[in-house]
Amino acid sequence: GNSVTQMEGPVTLSEEAFLTINCTYTATGYPSLFWYVQYPGEGLQLLLKATKADDKGSNKGFEATYRKETTSFHLEKGSVQVSDSAVYFCALSDRDSSYKLIFGSGTRLLVRP
Amino acid sequence: EAQVTQNPRYLITVTGKKLTVTCSQNMNHEYMSWYRQDPGLGLRQIYYSMNVEVTDKGDVPEGYKVSRKEKRNFPLILESPSPNQTSLYFCASSLRGANTGELFFGEGSRLTVL
């Protein structure tokens, strides 16, 4: 079945460092891919998405490119801030089913001043 | 303000004592869903509803019930809670289905069953 695998955390960085959080997926067909962010004490929020191969999603300085050849959707940011500390979830949706998203296990990011 | 509201946010209860976690959305969304979040497991879907009076099981429905009598409300019912249902629960909604990925989440309900 479809699945999403994320790198284990926590990822600890200093402010202004470069961020990469790895995400790979297994899916039949052509899923859409998403990154959600969960700030402390809050629900998840959609950060960015990509709906087809080679699409790049971007928002708030974060980017991720849908790589079909490597089945990956890695999240990147050039310069992290303390306010980016959160848990990041990679997710996919199956085009043949509209009833759920499949989430990865989440990666906690801690950014130190 | 567009939002998904869950209550209670925190609850400690004992095994076997029935409880209901309410979820309400004010965006006229057709789709609603419940997830539970556990360390190392990410989010797993419990139940979902594509529209009023239409509900179906997700991946981990055992021990839970839901109802969708009105479009805005989607309560989660634990008839006889057990310690393995200790978790963080999220309600989510979307205009139509989950495959656009644009789910709106509530702030979560942390449940502890002793």
Short mmCIF file of C-alpha atoms in Angstrom, two decimals:
data_model
loop_
_atom_site.label_atom_id
_atom_site.label_comp_id
_atom_site.label_asym_id
_atom_site.label_seq_id
_atom_site.Cartn_x
_atom_site.Cartn_y
_atom_site.Cartn_z
CA GLY A 1 0.00 0.00 0.00
CA ASN A 2 0.88 3.65 -0.10
CA SER A 3 3.28 4.93 2.54
CA VAL A 4 5.49 7.86 3.49
CA THR A 5 8.87 7.64 5.20
CA GLN A 6 10.51 10.61 6.88
CA MET A 7 13.88 11.02 8.51
CA GLU A 8 13.82 10.63 12.25
CA GLY A 9 14.30 13.65 14.43
CA PRO A 10 14.87 15.73 16.22
CA VAL A 11 16.81 17.88 13.82
CA THR A 12 18.66 20.57 15.75
CA LEU A 13 20.07 23.58 13.91
CA SER A 14 21.42 26.99 14.69
CA GLU A 15 19.59 30.03 13.39
CA GLU A 16 20.34 30.83 9.72
CA ALA A 17 21.49 27.27 8.99
CA PHE A 18 20.31 25.36 5.91
CA LEU A 19 17.53 22.85 6.46
CA THR A 20 16.76 19.59 4.70
CA ILE A 21 14.15 17.13 5.93
CA ASN A 22 14.02 13.99 3.84
CA CYS A 23 10.78 12.39 2.70
CA THR A 24 10.33 9.41 0.40
CA TYR A 25 7.13 7.74 -0.61
CA THR A 26 5.70 4.54 -2.00
CA ALA A 27 2.58 4.85 -4.09
CA THR A 28 0.82 3.42 -7.06
CA GLY A 29 -0.10 5.87 -9.75
CA TYR A 30 0.61 9.56 -9.39
CA PRO A 31 -0.09 10.89 -5.92
CA SER A 32 -0.10 14.50 -4.80
CA LEU A 33 2.48 15.34 -2.12
CA PHE A 34 2.26 17.72 0.81
CA TRP A 35 4.17 19.14 3.74
CA TYR A 36 2.28 20.07 6.87
CA VAL A 37 3.69 21.94 9.88
CA GLN A 38 2.58 21.61 13.49
CA TYR A 39 3.65 24.40 15.84
CA PRO A 40 3.67 23.65 19.57
CA GLY A 41 0.17 23.28 20.97
CA GLU A 42 -1.51 23.72 17.60
CA GLY A 43 -3.07 21.63 14.88
CA LEU A 44 -1.44 20.90 11.56
CA GLN A 45 -1.31 23.52 8.82
CA LEU A 46 -0.66 22.96 5.15
CA LEU A 47 2.77 24.38 4.33
CA LEU A 48 3.13 23.51 0.66
CA LYS A 49 2.11 20.99 -1.95
CA ALA A 50 2.96 19.60 -5.37
CA THR A 51 0.53 17.72 -7.57
CA LYS A 52 2.70 16.31 -10.35
CA ALA A 53 6.25 15.26 -11.11
CA ASP A 54 8.85 18.06 -11.19
CA ASP A 55 6.45 20.51 -9.55
CA LYS A 56 8.02 22.66 -6.86
CA GLY A 57 5.91 23.73 -3.92
CA SER A 58 7.01 26.77 -1.94
CA ASN A 59 5.80 28.87 0.96
CA LYS A 60 7.36 30.99 3.74
CA GLY A 61 10.86 30.31 2.38
CA PHE A 62 10.37 26.53 2.36
CA GLU A 63 10.58 24.54 -0.86
CA ALA A 64 10.08 20.94 -1.94
CA THR A 65 10.31 19.36 -5.40
CA TYR A 66 8.28 16.33 -6.47
CA ARG A 67 10.90 13.86 -7.77
CA LYS A 68 9.22 10.88 -9.38
CA GLU A 69 12.49 9.18 -10.35
CA THR A 70 13.64 9.04 -6.72
CA THR A 71 10.13 8.98 -5.18
CA SER A 72 11.13 11.86 -2.93
CA PHE A 73 9.77 15.19 -1.72
CA HIS A 74 12.47 16.65 0.51
CA LEU A 75 11.75 19.87 2.40
CA GLU A 76 14.38 22.62 2.27
CA LYS A 77 14.90 26.10 3.61
CA GLY A 78 17.94 28.24 3.06
CA SER A 79 18.04 30.01 6.42
CA VAL A 80 15.98 28.78 9.36
CA GLN A 81 14.68 30.93 12.17
CA VAL A 82 13.83 30.10 15.77
CA SER A 83 10.17 30.52 14.83
CA ASP A 84 10.49 27.57 12.41
CA SER A 85 10.79 25.19 15.37
CA ALA A 86 7.93 22.75 14.88
CA VAL A 87 7.08 19.24 13.76
CA TYR A 88 6.96 18.73 9.99
CA PHE A 89 4.85 16.03 8.35
CA CYS A 90 5.16 14.76 4.82
CA ALA A 91 1.93 13.38 3.34
CA LEU A 92 0.48 12.01 0.15
CA SER A 93 -2.94 11.60 -1.31
CA ASP A 94 -4.08 8.84 -3.56
CA ARG A 95 -5.83 10.19 -6.65
CA ASP A 96 -8.14 7.19 -6.67
CA SER A 97 -9.34 7.81 -3.16
CA SER A 98 -10.58 11.08 -1.77
CA TYR A 99 -11.04 9.91 1.77
CA LYS A 100 -7.66 10.32 3.44
CA LEU A 101 -4.13 11.62 3.45
CA ILE A 102 -1.31 9.28 4.36
CA PHE A 103 1.12 10.91 6.76
CA GLY A 104 4.71 10.22 7.65
CA SER A 105 5.73 9.94 11.28
CA GLY A 106 6.82 13.57 11.53
CA THR A 107 10.20 15.22 12.06
CA ARG A 108 10.76 17.62 14.92
CA LEU A 109 12.91 20.66 14.11
CA LEU A 110 14.57 22.64 16.89
CA VAL A 111 16.26 25.90 15.93
CA ARG A 112 18.58 27.48 18.49
CA PRO A 113 19.35 31.21 18.60
CA GLU B 1 -12.80 33.38 11.35
CA ALA B 2 -12.61 30.02 9.55
CA GLN B 3 -11.85 27.32 12.04
CA VAL B 4 -12.25 23.79 13.30
CA THR B 5 -13.08 23.68 17.00
CA GLN B 6 -12.54 20.67 19.22
CA ASN B 7 -13.63 20.16 22.80
CA PRO B 8 -12.34 19.30 25.28
CA ARG B 9 -8.71 20.18 24.61
CA TYR B 10 -7.51 18.10 27.53
CA LEU B 11 -9.21 15.24 29.33
CA ILE B 12 -8.18 12.65 31.89
CA THR B 13 -10.66 9.85 32.38
CA VAL B 14 -10.83 6.28 33.62
CA THR B 15 -11.27 3.01 31.80
CA GLY B 16 -14.83 2.33 30.73
CA LYS B 17 -16.28 5.80 31.25
CA LYS B 18 -17.96 6.88 28.02
CA LEU B 19 -16.82 10.16 26.58
CA THR B 20 -17.41 12.32 23.52
CA VAL B 21 -14.98 14.66 21.83
CA THR B 22 -16.84 17.27 19.82
CA CYS B 23 -15.71 18.78 16.53
CA SER B 24 -17.33 21.66 14.72
CA GLN B 25 -16.35 23.56 11.57
CA ASN B 26 -17.74 26.84 10.27
CA MET B 27 -16.57 26.58 6.65
CA ASN B 28 -19.47 24.57 5.22
CA HIS B 29 -17.05 21.75 4.44
CA GLU B 30 -18.46 18.47 3.20
CA TYR B 31 -15.55 16.27 4.32
CA MET B 32 -14.55 15.71 7.95
CA SER B 33 -12.20 13.22 9.54
CA TRP B 34 -10.67 12.14 12.83
CA TYR B 35 -7.01 11.26 13.27
CA ARG B 36 -5.00 10.14 16.24
CA GLN B 37 -1.38 11.11 16.67
CA ASP B 38 1.03 8.85 18.52
CA PRO B 39 4.82 9.15 18.89
CA GLY B 40 6.67 7.53 16.03
CA LEU B 41 3.45 6.64 14.20
CA GLY B 42 2.43 9.99 12.77
CA LEU B 43 -1.27 10.52 12.16
CA ARG B 44 -3.61 7.62 11.60
CA GLN B 45 -7.15 8.02 10.40
CA ILE B 46 -9.92 6.76 12.69
CA TYR B 47 -13.11 7.64 10.79
CA TYR B 48 -14.12 9.96 8.03
CA SER B 49 -17.26 11.44 6.57
CA MET B 50 -17.70 12.55 2.98
CA ASN B 51 -21.00 14.29 3.75
CA VAL B 52 -23.97 14.36 6.11
CA GLU B 53 -25.11 10.88 7.11
CA VAL B 54 -22.16 9.30 5.28
CA THR B 55 -19.39 7.92 7.49
CA ASP B 56 -16.82 5.18 7.07
CA LYS B 57 -13.95 3.53 8.89
CA GLY B 58 -10.39 4.66 8.53
CA ASP B 59 -7.32 2.67 9.46
CA VAL B 60 -7.83 2.39 13.23
CA PRO B 61 -11.59 2.50 13.97
CA GLU B 62 -11.72 -0.10 16.78
CA GLY B 63 -13.16 1.32 19.98
CA TYR B 64 -14.56 4.47 18.36
CA LYS B 65 -17.86 5.63 16.94
CA VAL B 66 -18.84 8.74 15.02
CA SER B 67 -21.96 10.41 13.70
CA ARG B 68 -22.62 13.11 11.11
CA LYS B 69 -26.15 14.40 11.59
CA GLU B 70 -25.29 17.95 10.58
CA LYS B 71 -22.70 19.19 8.14
CA ARG B 72 -20.81 21.26 10.71
CA ASN B 73 -20.46 18.66 13.50
CA PHE B 74 -18.58 15.38 13.66
CA PRO B 75 -18.30 14.05 17.23
CA LEU B 76 -15.98 11.20 18.18
CA ILE B 77 -17.41 8.79 20.73
CA LEU B 78 -15.45 6.41 22.93
CA GLU B 79 -18.08 4.08 24.39
CA SER B 80 -15.71 2.29 26.76
CA PRO B 81 -12.28 3.94 26.71
CA SER B 82 -9.19 1.88 27.38
CA PRO B 83 -5.61 2.95 28.16
CA ASN B 84 -4.49 2.21 24.57
CA GLN B 85 -6.74 5.06 23.45
CA THR B 86 -4.56 7.53 25.31
CA SER B 87 -3.50 9.78 22.47
CA LEU B 88 -3.69 13.20 20.83
CA TYR B 89 -6.76 13.46 18.62
CA PHE B 90 -7.28 15.79 15.68
CA CYS B 91 -10.39 16.62 13.75
CA ALA B 92 -9.94 17.88 10.20
CA SER B 93 -12.20 19.16 7.46
CA SER B 94 -12.02 19.96 3.78
CA LEU B 95 -14.35 21.39 1.19
CA ARG B 96 -14.54 18.11 -0.73
CA GLY B 97 -12.48 15.07 0.11
CA ALA B 98 -8.88 14.79 1.24
CA ASN B 99 -7.11 14.40 -2.06
CA THR B 100 -6.60 18.12 -2.58
CA GLY B 101 -4.55 17.94 0.61
CA GLU B 102 -5.98 21.18 1.94
CA LEU B 103 -7.20 19.89 5.24
CA PHE B 104 -8.02 22.29 8.06
CA PHE B 105 -7.17 20.89 11.47
CA GLY B 106 -8.45 21.61 14.93
CA GLU B 107 -6.01 22.33 17.74
CA GLY B 108 -6.19 18.80 19.08
CA SER B 109 -7.64 17.01 22.10
CA ARG B 110 -5.22 15.28 24.42
CA LEU B 111 -6.90 12.30 26.04
CA THR B 112 -5.49 10.25 28.90
CA VAL B 113 -7.27 7.04 29.93
CA LEU B 114 -6.19 5.65 33.30
#
